[in-house]
Amino acid sequence: MAETVQAPVEERTKDRMEEMYVNMGPQHPSTHGVLRLLLKLDGEVVLECTPYIGYLHRCHEKIGENRTYTQVIPYTDRLDYLASMYNNWGYVLAVERLFGGDIKIPERAEYIRLILGELQRIASHLIWLGTFGLDLGNFTIFMYCFREREMILDLFESVSGQRLNYSFYRIGGVALDLPDSFVSDCKAFLEWFKPRLPEYDAITTDNIIWQKRTQGLGILPKDIALSCAASGPMLRASGIKWDLRREDPYGIYNRFEFDIPVGENGDVWDRFWVRRREMEESVKIVEQALEQLPPGEVMGKVPKKLAPPPGDLYSRVESPRGELGFYLVSDGSTKPYRYKVRSPAFVNLSTLPSIAPGHLVADMVAILGSIDIVLGEVDR
Amino acid sequence: MIEQLVQRLYTLSATWDIPPLVVQLLLMVVVAVIIILFVSVSVMFLVWWERKISAHIQARFGPMRVGGWHGWAQSIADGIKLILKEDIVPQAADRIIFALAPMVVFATALTLYIIIPFGPGLIVKDLNIGVLFYISLSSLTVVGIVMAGWSSGNKYSALGALRSAAQVVSYEVPLVVSVLPVIMLAGSLRMTDIIAAQEKIWFIVPQVVAFLTFFTAALAETNRLPFDIPEAESELVAGFHVEYSGIRFAMFFMAEYANMFTVSAIAVTCFLGGWRGPALVPFLPEKFWAVFWFLTKTYFLIFVMIWLRWTLARLRVDQLMNLGWKVLLPIAFLNLGVTGVVMVLLG
Amino acid sequence: MGLTAASMTADQILQALKERFGEAVLQGDVKGGEVRVTVTPSQSVELLGFLCSLGFEYLNCLSGVDWIGQGELEVVYNLSSLQYKHKAEVNVRIPRENPVVRSVISIWKTANWHEREVYDLLGIRFEGHPDHRRILLSEDWVGHPLRKDYEDERLVRYTPA
């Protein structure tokens, strides 16, 4: 009897002596916003990691259900605020699909959407690379990345007048035509940007400390990646060649040649390397699109009263972070009956508890950084 | 000149019936004030300098406003701000130790300036155990860090303190072993003797391996990137000093930069010939050139430290330990053995 | 089984589902290459498991809809097959009064957070969920905001001009 009483007490004291709970966030420099991770530590080794989200929840879906289809567009900017163009695109595409092919998008608008979308992908990956560098303690790459991102933002500003929340895509096209100088400005930027990538490599890829801090960490095996429905670079780093731009083409992606970088081991390094190469591919796409850019209208014929026929639909695009899905239910009125966002960061973050245990706190930061979360999108 | 002045002071005091103890105390205060002034000014300069270097590495300008020319007064403004800030002690903290910790760290950093030979005769105390003094005192910093980490009552700072203790223990050994060949060559622990022994050739030439291991270990000693894991911003927020603010934080901050200077100065003394260097313009006094060369060399090493910091990423705890125990220590020992053998063979 | 989605068209998949689950498949059609079925709550996990074994190894999205007019809540599963490019949508309808469906975590791990979100915002309970807590809202929140009859004075409704 005495023994059975003794055992739990011993266990409790063992807990107190060796294991420690640490709250990482919601105020912490490396949680990329207001994410809170409850870490159970043994010394510095993470035994358990429980994410707590919702600090940035803004009832995005409820707001969406109370606005007309067009009025929702500016709200989508605030989802993934580092890739607003792409959120716009994903949303307007879902609405257009809900009309079942009644809305025709002009050629030029398709090209503009694609060019801006891919520039946005570069900008988003640049921010990712920069902040990931901060996580690993390399401040300089951060400044380099922001320098180039700033140029992309300048381009976007010349197009839409905005630098972060563009609200530029419209149901049926885009809001405005490109300014006259855009094509030459964009080409100049690409010429500037291409030699910058080897420059980044010099302080990241080729650096042995950088390699040692990323290789073999946070491995997400193929089967868990599928079961957890990881998407985007996260999934491709695990060795699954799945890119919606290729597999479920939307817009005019099937007209362009580009590679889909794939990793092998699904570790932090692979996620870094996949994103790093994706920037090159995006440059290729934009270059091809700029060559082909046709003249013409930028806004298609859209009914005055935007009320899609009743029905439901799940539409998905490949945002910089992965599969950005919109599930829309229409009841025939001008407001969506149900508006659900399947955010890639939300789903990718849910893999964290399964890949974090067994790593050091320092690696925890690298793994979290490699997932590339944006809390605006996770919490909606 | 200084010796004569001191001597005259003692004779004066004897004639005026002042006990020599008072004169001694007076001298100590004067020396301490001079050191504190020098450290403060040099730290302010270093902070500003680091910000400018890092800015130019990162394609920006750094401080440009305060004081006019390239923001030269930025550090002064920051210092005033830190002094004027509210002194916050967290509720969970152990107040006495919390207050003592920055003083321990800062005092240690200051004390080390005693043995820095700026030029012939320009050394506060030319101890016959100079190098040993440096090695023993510099590891005292970690006591202050552990005190700070533990007394803050914060898990992050506790983790930082643990890391710091582990790091200093691991890097103290290669640091000592890598400096031993120099002592063997010079045959003395005294700073001036080591400089005198480098009359023909700087020790960095025969002892380049020792220099590299010493410099790496010294980087770890001063908690500089890539070895800044005790304060690893992105992991432990700020590590051991996460709860410190205002003047207490400033003391940690100053100690870090003061230590950078000390470490570089010791490296210059042991490997780069100390104050030796040619007199570029003949009519200036010899002492001026000694100080000039000493400071130039020291600041060059500091520049290298800053350069490394803004280029490299941070090592992980276990990688840091591996590097210390499995790479640096064997290399240092091997170098020590080879030096011994060569010295015996050459007589 | 021997059957995989590779050799099957969307119509054949629908046929296989109807054969295997008979009455449980309340409704089924193929729209734009996507298999869409409505299934009874009692057979939902079996049907989804069967689809997973056919090659639908990827659960894209799991959403809930409040059909207040019919007095029902709906859970929508959007599946796809990465190998064979098929898509499927499975709907499960449950009464509003006692909304319980069975959890699919045993099939797809990703359902964990999705189901917590649906529970949080729509109040649908998932039987067999190992960690059945709110996820986006705070733990002491009252009500489930995405229900159509949810009232909050802070909510600004859309009124056409």
PDB file of N, CA and C in Angstrom, chain A residues 50-54 57 61-62 65-68 71 224 226-231 235 240 242 247-248 312 314 316 323 327 329 335 337-338 340 342 346-347 349-350 354 378-380, chain C residues 31 36 57-68 76 78 80-82 85 87 89 107-110 113-114 117 121-122 133 135-137 145-148 150 155-158:
ATOM      1  N   THR A  50       2.826  22.327 -27.603  1.00  0.00           N
ATOM      2  CA  THR A  50       1.406  22.534 -27.859  1.00  0.00           C
ATOM      3  C   THR A  50       1.188  23.963 -28.335  1.00  0.00           C
ATOM      4  N   PRO A  51       0.791  24.156 -29.572  1.00  0.00           N
ATOM      5  CA  PRO A  51       0.520  25.511 -30.031  1.00  0.00           C
ATOM      6  C   PRO A  51      -0.846  25.998 -29.549  1.00  0.00           C
ATOM      7  N   TYR A  52      -0.912  27.244 -29.163  1.00  0.00           N
ATOM      8  CA  TYR A  52      -2.182  27.890 -28.836  1.00  0.00           C
ATOM      9  C   TYR A  52      -2.338  29.040 -29.811  1.00  0.00           C
ATOM     10  N   ILE A  53      -3.420  29.024 -30.568  1.00  0.00           N
ATOM     11  CA  ILE A  53      -3.588  30.075 -31.555  1.00  0.00           C
ATOM     12  C   ILE A  53      -4.868  30.851 -31.253  1.00  0.00           C
ATOM     13  N   GLY A  54      -5.144  31.824 -32.067  1.00  0.00           N
ATOM     14  CA  GLY A  54      -6.392  32.573 -31.918  1.00  0.00           C
ATOM     15  C   GLY A  54      -6.204  33.965 -31.351  1.00  0.00           C
ATOM     16  N   HIS A  57      -7.560  36.386 -33.880  1.00  0.00           N
ATOM     17  CA  HIS A  57      -8.802  36.001 -34.530  1.00  0.00           C
ATOM     18  C   HIS A  57      -9.695  37.226 -34.692  1.00  0.00           C
ATOM     19  N   GLU A  61     -14.492  34.937 -41.173  1.00  0.00           N
ATOM     20  CA  GLU A  61     -15.535  34.245 -41.927  1.00  0.00           C
ATOM     21  C   GLU A  61     -16.912  34.835 -41.632  1.00  0.00           C
ATOM     22  N   LYS A  62     -17.135  35.202 -40.373  1.00  0.00           N
ATOM     23  CA  LYS A  62     -18.425  35.800 -40.023  1.00  0.00           C
ATOM     24  C   LYS A  62     -18.596  37.141 -40.730  1.00  0.00           C
ATOM     25  N   GLU A  65     -19.539  36.600 -44.285  1.00  0.00           N
ATOM     26  CA  GLU A  65     -20.918  36.210 -44.531  1.00  0.00           C
ATOM     27  C   GLU A  65     -21.871  37.395 -44.458  1.00  0.00           C
ATOM     28  N   ASN A  66     -21.397  38.497 -43.920  1.00  0.00           N
ATOM     29  CA  ASN A  66     -22.259  39.663 -43.796  1.00  0.00           C
ATOM     30  C   ASN A  66     -21.903  40.773 -44.762  1.00  0.00           C
ATOM     31  N   ARG A  67     -21.094  40.455 -45.780  1.00  0.00           N
ATOM     32  CA  ARG A  67     -20.734  41.450 -46.788  1.00  0.00           C
ATOM     33  C   ARG A  67     -21.077  40.867 -48.161  1.00  0.00           C
ATOM     34  N   THR A  68     -21.195  41.757 -49.150  1.00  0.00           N
ATOM     35  CA  THR A  68     -21.415  41.239 -50.496  1.00  0.00           C
ATOM     36  C   THR A  68     -20.108  40.629 -51.007  1.00  0.00           C
ATOM     37  N   GLN A  71     -17.436  43.131 -51.505  1.00  0.00           N
ATOM     38  CA  GLN A  71     -16.963  43.768 -50.273  1.00  0.00           C
ATOM     39  C   GLN A  71     -15.992  42.892 -49.493  1.00  0.00           C
ATOM     40  N   ILE A 224       3.442  11.389 -43.052  1.00  0.00           N
ATOM     41  CA  ILE A 224       2.860  12.348 -42.101  1.00  0.00           C
ATOM     42  C   ILE A 224       2.504  13.642 -42.826  1.00  0.00           C
ATOM     43  N   LEU A 226       1.385  13.934 -45.795  1.00  0.00           N
ATOM     44  CA  LEU A 226       0.106  13.722 -46.461  1.00  0.00           C
ATOM     45  C   LEU A 226      -1.024  13.675 -45.458  1.00  0.00           C
ATOM     46  N   SER A 227      -0.821  12.924 -44.392  1.00  0.00           N
ATOM     47  CA  SER A 227      -1.870  12.775 -43.395  1.00  0.00           C
ATOM     48  C   SER A 227      -2.199  14.106 -42.741  1.00  0.00           C
ATOM     49  N   CYS A 228      -1.167  14.935 -42.543  1.00  0.00           N
ATOM     50  CA  CYS A 228      -1.394  16.249 -41.950  1.00  0.00           C
ATOM     51  C   CYS A 228      -1.789  17.268 -42.993  1.00  0.00           C
ATOM     52  N   ALA A 229      -1.861  16.848 -44.254  1.00  0.00           N
ATOM     53  CA  ALA A 229      -2.256  17.739 -45.348  1.00  0.00           C
ATOM     54  C   ALA A 229      -1.386  18.972 -45.422  1.00  0.00           C
ATOM     55  N   ALA A 230      -0.088  18.805 -45.181  1.00  0.00           N
ATOM     56  CA  ALA A 230       0.830  19.921 -45.393  1.00  0.00           C
ATOM     57  C   ALA A 230       0.775  20.301 -46.859  1.00  0.00           C
ATOM     58  N   SER A 231       1.070  21.559 -47.149  1.00  0.00           N
ATOM     59  CA  SER A 231       0.980  21.968 -48.548  1.00  0.00           C
ATOM     60  C   SER A 231       2.077  22.970 -48.861  1.00  0.00           C
ATOM     61  N   LEU A 235       5.170  20.628 -48.202  1.00  0.00           N
ATOM     62  CA  LEU A 235       4.886  19.317 -48.783  1.00  0.00           C
ATOM     63  C   LEU A 235       5.972  18.956 -49.791  1.00  0.00           C
ATOM     64  N   ILE A 240       7.264  15.346 -52.204  1.00  0.00           N
ATOM     65  CA  ILE A 240       6.059  15.115 -52.993  1.00  0.00           C
ATOM     66  C   ILE A 240       5.914  16.260 -53.990  1.00  0.00           C
ATOM     67  N   TRP A 242       3.985  18.282 -55.776  1.00  0.00           N
ATOM     68  CA  TRP A 242       2.583  18.669 -55.853  1.00  0.00           C
ATOM     69  C   TRP A 242       2.501  20.174 -55.799  1.00  0.00           C
ATOM     70  N   GLU A 247      -0.633  21.046 -61.140  1.00  0.00           N
ATOM     71  CA  GLU A 247      -1.516  19.889 -61.016  1.00  0.00           C
ATOM     72  C   GLU A 247      -2.981  20.248 -61.209  1.00  0.00           C
ATOM     73  N   ASP A 248      -3.345  21.466 -60.818  1.00  0.00           N
ATOM     74  CA  ASP A 248      -4.743  21.877 -60.949  1.00  0.00           C
ATOM     75  C   ASP A 248      -4.716  23.299 -61.479  1.00  0.00           C
ATOM     76  N   ASP A 312     -22.389  25.069 -53.937  1.00  0.00           N
ATOM     77  CA  ASP A 312     -21.198  25.221 -53.120  1.00  0.00           C
ATOM     78  C   ASP A 312     -19.988  24.772 -53.906  1.00  0.00           C
ATOM     79  N   TYR A 314     -15.423  24.280 -53.606  1.00  0.00           N
ATOM     80  CA  TYR A 314     -14.131  24.452 -52.947  1.00  0.00           C
ATOM     81  C   TYR A 314     -13.114  24.782 -54.011  1.00  0.00           C
ATOM     82  N   ARG A 316      -9.168  26.232 -54.961  1.00  0.00           N
ATOM     83  CA  ARG A 316      -7.862  26.315 -54.302  1.00  0.00           C
ATOM     84  C   ARG A 316      -6.825  26.906 -55.242  1.00  0.00           C
ATOM     85  N   GLU A 323      -1.485  25.523 -50.130  1.00  0.00           N
ATOM     86  CA  GLU A 323      -2.811  25.472 -50.732  1.00  0.00           C
ATOM     87  C   GLU A 323      -3.748  26.416 -50.008  1.00  0.00           C
ATOM     88  N   TYR A 327     -13.858  27.808 -49.452  1.00  0.00           N
ATOM     89  CA  TYR A 327     -15.075  27.027 -49.590  1.00  0.00           C
ATOM     90  C   TYR A 327     -16.235  27.998 -49.511  1.00  0.00           C
ATOM     91  N   VAL A 329     -20.374  28.795 -50.121  1.00  0.00           N
ATOM     92  CA  VAL A 329     -21.724  28.296 -50.345  1.00  0.00           C
ATOM     93  C   VAL A 329     -22.579  29.496 -50.716  1.00  0.00           C
ATOM     94  N   LYS A 335     -24.759  37.856 -50.940  1.00  0.00           N
ATOM     95  CA  LYS A 335     -23.770  37.599 -49.902  1.00  0.00           C
ATOM     96  C   LYS A 335     -23.468  36.114 -49.871  1.00  0.00           C
ATOM     97  N   TYR A 337     -23.348  32.570 -48.426  1.00  0.00           N
ATOM     98  CA  TYR A 337     -24.057  31.977 -47.295  1.00  0.00           C
ATOM     99  C   TYR A 337     -23.044  31.416 -46.303  1.00  0.00           C
ATOM    100  N   ARG A 338     -22.024  30.795 -46.845  1.00  0.00           N
ATOM    101  CA  ARG A 338     -20.935  30.330 -45.991  1.00  0.00           C
ATOM    102  C   ARG A 338     -19.650  30.628 -46.721  1.00  0.00           C
ATOM    103  N   LYS A 340     -15.625  30.011 -46.119  1.00  0.00           N
ATOM    104  CA  LYS A 340     -14.618  29.402 -45.252  1.00  0.00           C
ATOM    105  C   LYS A 340     -13.259  29.486 -45.922  1.00  0.00           C
ATOM    106  N   ARG A 342      -9.548  28.016 -46.102  1.00  0.00           N
ATOM    107  CA  ARG A 342      -8.629  26.943 -45.727  1.00  0.00           C
ATOM    108  C   ARG A 342      -7.238  27.540 -45.851  1.00  0.00           C
ATOM    109  N   PHE A 346      -2.330  27.697 -41.375  1.00  0.00           N
ATOM    110  CA  PHE A 346      -3.063  27.025 -40.288  1.00  0.00           C
ATOM    111  C   PHE A 346      -2.797  25.520 -40.329  1.00  0.00           C
ATOM    112  N   VAL A 347      -2.925  24.940 -41.514  1.00  0.00           N
ATOM    113  CA  VAL A 347      -2.752  23.495 -41.627  1.00  0.00           C
ATOM    114  C   VAL A 347      -1.284  23.116 -41.453  1.00  0.00           C
ATOM    115  N   LEU A 349       0.931  24.658 -39.721  1.00  0.00           N
ATOM    116  CA  LEU A 349       1.305  24.801 -38.316  1.00  0.00           C
ATOM    117  C   LEU A 349       0.847  23.598 -37.508  1.00  0.00           C
ATOM    118  N   SER A 350      -0.245  22.965 -37.942  1.00  0.00           N
ATOM    119  CA  SER A 350      -0.749  21.833 -37.158  1.00  0.00           C
ATOM    120  C   SER A 350       0.193  20.640 -37.244  1.00  0.00           C
ATOM    121  N   SER A 354       3.801  17.292 -34.187  1.00  0.00           N
ATOM    122  CA  SER A 354       4.338  15.974 -34.520  1.00  0.00           C
ATOM    123  C   SER A 354       5.803  16.027 -34.944  1.00  0.00           C
ATOM    124  N   VAL A 378      -3.402  32.241 -39.956  1.00  0.00           N
ATOM    125  CA  VAL A 378      -3.672  31.129 -39.052  1.00  0.00           C
ATOM    126  C   VAL A 378      -4.929  31.426 -38.237  1.00  0.00           C
ATOM    127  N   ASP A 379      -5.014  32.632 -37.712  1.00  0.00           N
ATOM    128  CA  ASP A 379      -6.108  32.950 -36.792  1.00  0.00           C
ATOM    129  C   ASP A 379      -7.345  33.490 -37.492  1.00  0.00           C
ATOM    130  N   ARG A 380      -7.151  34.057 -38.646  1.00  0.00           N
ATOM    131  CA  ARG A 380      -8.234  34.635 -39.450  1.00  0.00           C
ATOM    132  C   ARG A 380      -9.105  35.598 -38.654  1.00  0.00           C
TER     133      ARG A 380
ATOM    134  N   LYS C  31     -19.858  16.451 -60.541  1.00  0.00           N
ATOM    135  CA  LYS C  31     -19.978  17.808 -61.072  1.00  0.00           C
ATOM    136  C   LYS C  31     -18.568  18.305 -61.370  1.00  0.00           C
ATOM    137  N   ARG C  36     -19.394  14.006 -55.676  1.00  0.00           N
ATOM    138  CA  ARG C  36     -20.036  14.670 -54.537  1.00  0.00           C
ATOM    139  C   ARG C  36     -21.084  13.741 -53.960  1.00  0.00           C
ATOM    140  N   GLU C  57      -5.909  10.411 -50.404  1.00  0.00           N
ATOM    141  CA  GLU C  57      -5.135  10.436 -49.167  1.00  0.00           C
ATOM    142  C   GLU C  57      -4.963  11.843 -48.608  1.00  0.00           C
ATOM    143  N   TYR C  58      -5.594  12.811 -49.229  1.00  0.00           N
ATOM    144  CA  TYR C  58      -5.351  14.203 -48.846  1.00  0.00           C
ATOM    145  C   TYR C  58      -6.671  14.869 -48.497  1.00  0.00           C
ATOM    146  N   LEU C  59      -6.817  15.269 -47.236  1.00  0.00           N
ATOM    147  CA  LEU C  59      -8.026  15.983 -46.819  1.00  0.00           C
ATOM    148  C   LEU C  59      -7.754  17.479 -46.957  1.00  0.00           C
ATOM    149  N   ASN C  60      -8.293  18.078 -48.005  1.00  0.00           N
ATOM    150  CA  ASN C  60      -8.001  19.483 -48.244  1.00  0.00           C
ATOM    151  C   ASN C  60      -8.603  20.362 -47.182  1.00  0.00           C
ATOM    152  N   CYS C  61      -9.884  20.118 -46.929  1.00  0.00           N
ATOM    153  CA  CYS C  61     -10.597  21.070 -46.112  1.00  0.00           C
ATOM    154  C   CYS C  61     -11.738  20.361 -45.400  1.00  0.00           C
ATOM    155  N   LEU C  62     -12.039  20.853 -44.223  1.00  0.00           N
ATOM    156  CA  LEU C  62     -13.168  20.316 -43.477  1.00  0.00           C
ATOM    157  C   LEU C  62     -13.932  21.520 -42.960  1.00  0.00           C
ATOM    158  N   SER C  63     -15.126  21.726 -43.455  1.00  0.00           N
ATOM    159  CA  SER C  63     -15.856  22.921 -43.027  1.00  0.00           C
ATOM    160  C   SER C  63     -17.227  22.534 -42.500  1.00  0.00           C
ATOM    161  N   GLY C  64     -17.800  23.451 -41.783  1.00  0.00           N
ATOM    162  CA  GLY C  64     -19.157  23.245 -41.296  1.00  0.00           C
ATOM    163  C   GLY C  64     -20.057  24.330 -41.859  1.00  0.00           C
ATOM    164  N   VAL C  65     -21.304  23.987 -42.107  1.00  0.00           N
ATOM    165  CA  VAL C  65     -22.274  24.959 -42.602  1.00  0.00           C
ATOM    166  C   VAL C  65     -23.522  24.851 -41.742  1.00  0.00           C
ATOM    167  N   ASP C  66     -24.105  25.997 -41.445  1.00  0.00           N
ATOM    168  CA  ASP C  66     -25.324  26.013 -40.653  1.00  0.00           C
ATOM    169  C   ASP C  66     -26.512  26.220 -41.587  1.00  0.00           C
ATOM    170  N   TRP C  67     -27.306  25.164 -41.810  1.00  0.00           N
ATOM    171  CA  TRP C  67     -28.522  25.301 -42.627  1.00  0.00           C
ATOM    172  C   TRP C  67     -29.688  25.509 -41.680  1.00  0.00           C
ATOM    173  N   ILE C  68     -29.856  26.746 -41.267  1.00  0.00           N
ATOM    174  CA  ILE C  68     -30.827  27.005 -40.202  1.00  0.00           C
ATOM    175  C   ILE C  68     -32.249  26.780 -40.713  1.00  0.00           C
ATOM    176  N   VAL C  76     -18.630  19.360 -44.218  1.00  0.00           N
ATOM    177  CA  VAL C  76     -18.204  19.131 -45.597  1.00  0.00           C
ATOM    178  C   VAL C  76     -16.744  18.711 -45.605  1.00  0.00           C
ATOM    179  N   ASN C  78     -13.615  18.011 -48.082  1.00  0.00           N
ATOM    180  CA  ASN C  78     -13.089  18.109 -49.442  1.00  0.00           C
ATOM    181  C   ASN C  78     -11.823  17.264 -49.526  1.00  0.00           C
ATOM    182  N   SER C  80      -8.881  15.093 -51.957  1.00  0.00           N
ATOM    183  CA  SER C  80      -8.305  14.935 -53.286  1.00  0.00           C
ATOM    184  C   SER C  80      -7.236  13.859 -53.241  1.00  0.00           C
ATOM    185  N   SER C  81      -6.944  13.396 -54.421  1.00  0.00           N
ATOM    186  CA  SER C  81      -5.939  12.368 -54.556  1.00  0.00           C
ATOM    187  C   SER C  81      -4.760  12.984 -55.280  1.00  0.00           C
ATOM    188  N   LEU C  82      -3.598  13.007 -54.624  1.00  0.00           N
ATOM    189  CA  LEU C  82      -2.450  13.652 -55.257  1.00  0.00           C
ATOM    190  C   LEU C  82      -1.936  12.831 -56.419  1.00  0.00           C
ATOM    191  N   LYS C  85      -5.235  12.821 -59.186  1.00  0.00           N
ATOM    192  CA  LYS C  85      -5.870  14.106 -59.482  1.00  0.00           C
ATOM    193  C   LYS C  85      -7.390  14.095 -59.343  1.00  0.00           C
ATOM    194  N   LYS C  87     -10.978  14.559 -57.314  1.00  0.00           N
ATOM    195  CA  LYS C  87     -11.459  15.364 -56.202  1.00  0.00           C
ATOM    196  C   LYS C  87     -12.777  14.789 -55.714  1.00  0.00           C
ATOM    197  N   GLU C  89     -16.127  15.468 -52.717  1.00  0.00           N
ATOM    198  CA  GLU C  89     -16.702  16.241 -51.627  1.00  0.00           C
ATOM    199  C   GLU C  89     -17.722  15.357 -50.931  1.00  0.00           C
ATOM    200  N   ILE C 107      -8.167   8.710 -39.689  1.00  0.00           N
ATOM    201  CA  ILE C 107      -7.848   8.601 -41.120  1.00  0.00           C
ATOM    202  C   ILE C 107      -6.863   9.688 -41.540  1.00  0.00           C
ATOM    203  N   TRP C 108      -7.164  10.931 -41.160  1.00  0.00           N
ATOM    204  CA  TRP C 108      -6.278  12.045 -41.519  1.00  0.00           C
ATOM    205  C   TRP C 108      -5.954  12.830 -40.251  1.00  0.00           C
ATOM    206  N   LYS C 109      -4.672  13.003 -40.000  1.00  0.00           N
ATOM    207  CA  LYS C 109      -4.273  13.761 -38.812  1.00  0.00           C
ATOM    208  C   LYS C 109      -4.692  15.224 -38.914  1.00  0.00           C
ATOM    209  N   THR C 110      -4.742  15.718 -40.130  1.00  0.00           N
ATOM    210  CA  THR C 110      -5.038  17.140 -40.305  1.00  0.00           C
ATOM    211  C   THR C 110      -6.427  17.505 -39.796  1.00  0.00           C
ATOM    212  N   TRP C 113      -7.151  19.842 -36.106  1.00  0.00           N
ATOM    213  CA  TRP C 113      -7.400  21.271 -35.928  1.00  0.00           C
ATOM    214  C   TRP C 113      -8.653  21.712 -36.652  1.00  0.00           C
ATOM    215  N   HIS C 114      -8.917  21.135 -37.819  1.00  0.00           N
ATOM    216  CA  HIS C 114     -10.129  21.499 -38.550  1.00  0.00           C
ATOM    217  C   HIS C 114     -11.364  21.209 -37.705  1.00  0.00           C
ATOM    218  N   GLU C 117     -11.795  23.589 -34.967  1.00  0.00           N
ATOM    219  CA  GLU C 117     -12.280  24.880 -35.455  1.00  0.00           C
ATOM    220  C   GLU C 117     -13.789  24.827 -35.696  1.00  0.00           C
ATOM    221  N   LEU C 121     -16.467  27.212 -33.823  1.00  0.00           N
ATOM    222  CA  LEU C 121     -17.252  28.236 -34.490  1.00  0.00           C
ATOM    223  C   LEU C 121     -18.692  27.818 -34.760  1.00  0.00           C
ATOM    224  N   LEU C 122     -18.951  26.511 -34.837  1.00  0.00           N
ATOM    225  CA  LEU C 122     -20.302  26.085 -35.165  1.00  0.00           C
ATOM    226  C   LEU C 122     -20.921  25.153 -34.128  1.00  0.00           C
ATOM    227  N   ARG C 133     -11.193  20.814 -27.721  1.00  0.00           N
ATOM    228  CA  ARG C 133     -11.234  22.137 -27.090  1.00  0.00           C
ATOM    229  C   ARG C 133     -11.515  23.169 -28.159  1.00  0.00           C
ATOM    230  N   ILE C 135     -10.428  26.344 -30.356  1.00  0.00           N
ATOM    231  CA  ILE C 135      -9.082  26.596 -30.893  1.00  0.00           C
ATOM    232  C   ILE C 135      -8.836  28.070 -31.186  1.00  0.00           C
ATOM    233  N   LEU C 136      -9.804  28.749 -31.780  1.00  0.00           N
ATOM    234  CA  LEU C 136      -9.560  30.149 -32.142  1.00  0.00           C
ATOM    235  C   LEU C 136     -10.061  31.102 -31.069  1.00  0.00           C
ATOM    236  N   LEU C 137     -11.200  30.777 -30.468  1.00  0.00           N
ATOM    237  CA  LEU C 137     -11.754  31.668 -29.455  1.00  0.00           C
ATOM    238  C   LEU C 137     -11.222  31.269 -28.093  1.00  0.00           C
ATOM    239  N   PRO C 145     -19.997  31.409 -32.919  1.00  0.00           N
ATOM    240  CA  PRO C 145     -20.292  32.598 -33.729  1.00  0.00           C
ATOM    241  C   PRO C 145     -20.757  32.320 -35.152  1.00  0.00           C
ATOM    242  N   LEU C 146     -20.352  31.233 -35.757  1.00  0.00           N
ATOM    243  CA  LEU C 146     -20.723  31.067 -37.160  1.00  0.00           C
ATOM    244  C   LEU C 146     -22.116  30.493 -37.330  1.00  0.00           C
ATOM    245  N   ARG C 147     -22.812  30.209 -36.234  1.00  0.00           N
ATOM    246  CA  ARG C 147     -24.212  29.818 -36.370  1.00  0.00           C
ATOM    247  C   ARG C 147     -25.019  31.041 -36.794  1.00  0.00           C
ATOM    248  N   LYS C 148     -26.010  30.791 -37.611  1.00  0.00           N
ATOM    249  CA  LYS C 148     -26.729  31.925 -38.181  1.00  0.00           C
ATOM    250  C   LYS C 148     -27.557  32.670 -37.142  1.00  0.00           C
ATOM    251  N   TYR C 150     -26.536  33.307 -34.110  1.00  0.00           N
ATOM    252  CA  TYR C 150     -25.649  33.858 -33.089  1.00  0.00           C
ATOM    253  C   TYR C 150     -25.821  35.367 -33.034  1.00  0.00           C
ATOM    254  N   LEU C 155     -21.517  42.830 -33.672  1.00  0.00           N
ATOM    255  CA  LEU C 155     -21.554  42.391 -35.061  1.00  0.00           C
ATOM    256  C   LEU C 155     -22.309  43.403 -35.914  1.00  0.00           C
ATOM    257  N   VAL C 156     -21.660  43.897 -36.954  1.00  0.00           N
ATOM    258  CA  VAL C 156     -22.310  44.867 -37.844  1.00  0.00           C
ATOM    259  C   VAL C 156     -22.854  44.105 -39.046  1.00  0.00           C
ATOM    260  N   ARG C 157     -24.157  44.097 -39.164  1.00  0.00           N
ATOM    261  CA  ARG C 157     -24.755  43.361 -40.281  1.00  0.00           C
ATOM    262  C   ARG C 157     -24.777  44.223 -41.532  1.00  0.00           C
ATOM    263  N   TYR C 158     -24.803  43.554 -42.672  1.00  0.00           N
ATOM    264  CA  TYR C 158     -24.814  44.278 -43.946  1.00  0.00           C
ATOM    265  C   TYR C 158     -26.234  44.687 -44.288  1.00  0.00           C
TER     266      TYR C 158
END
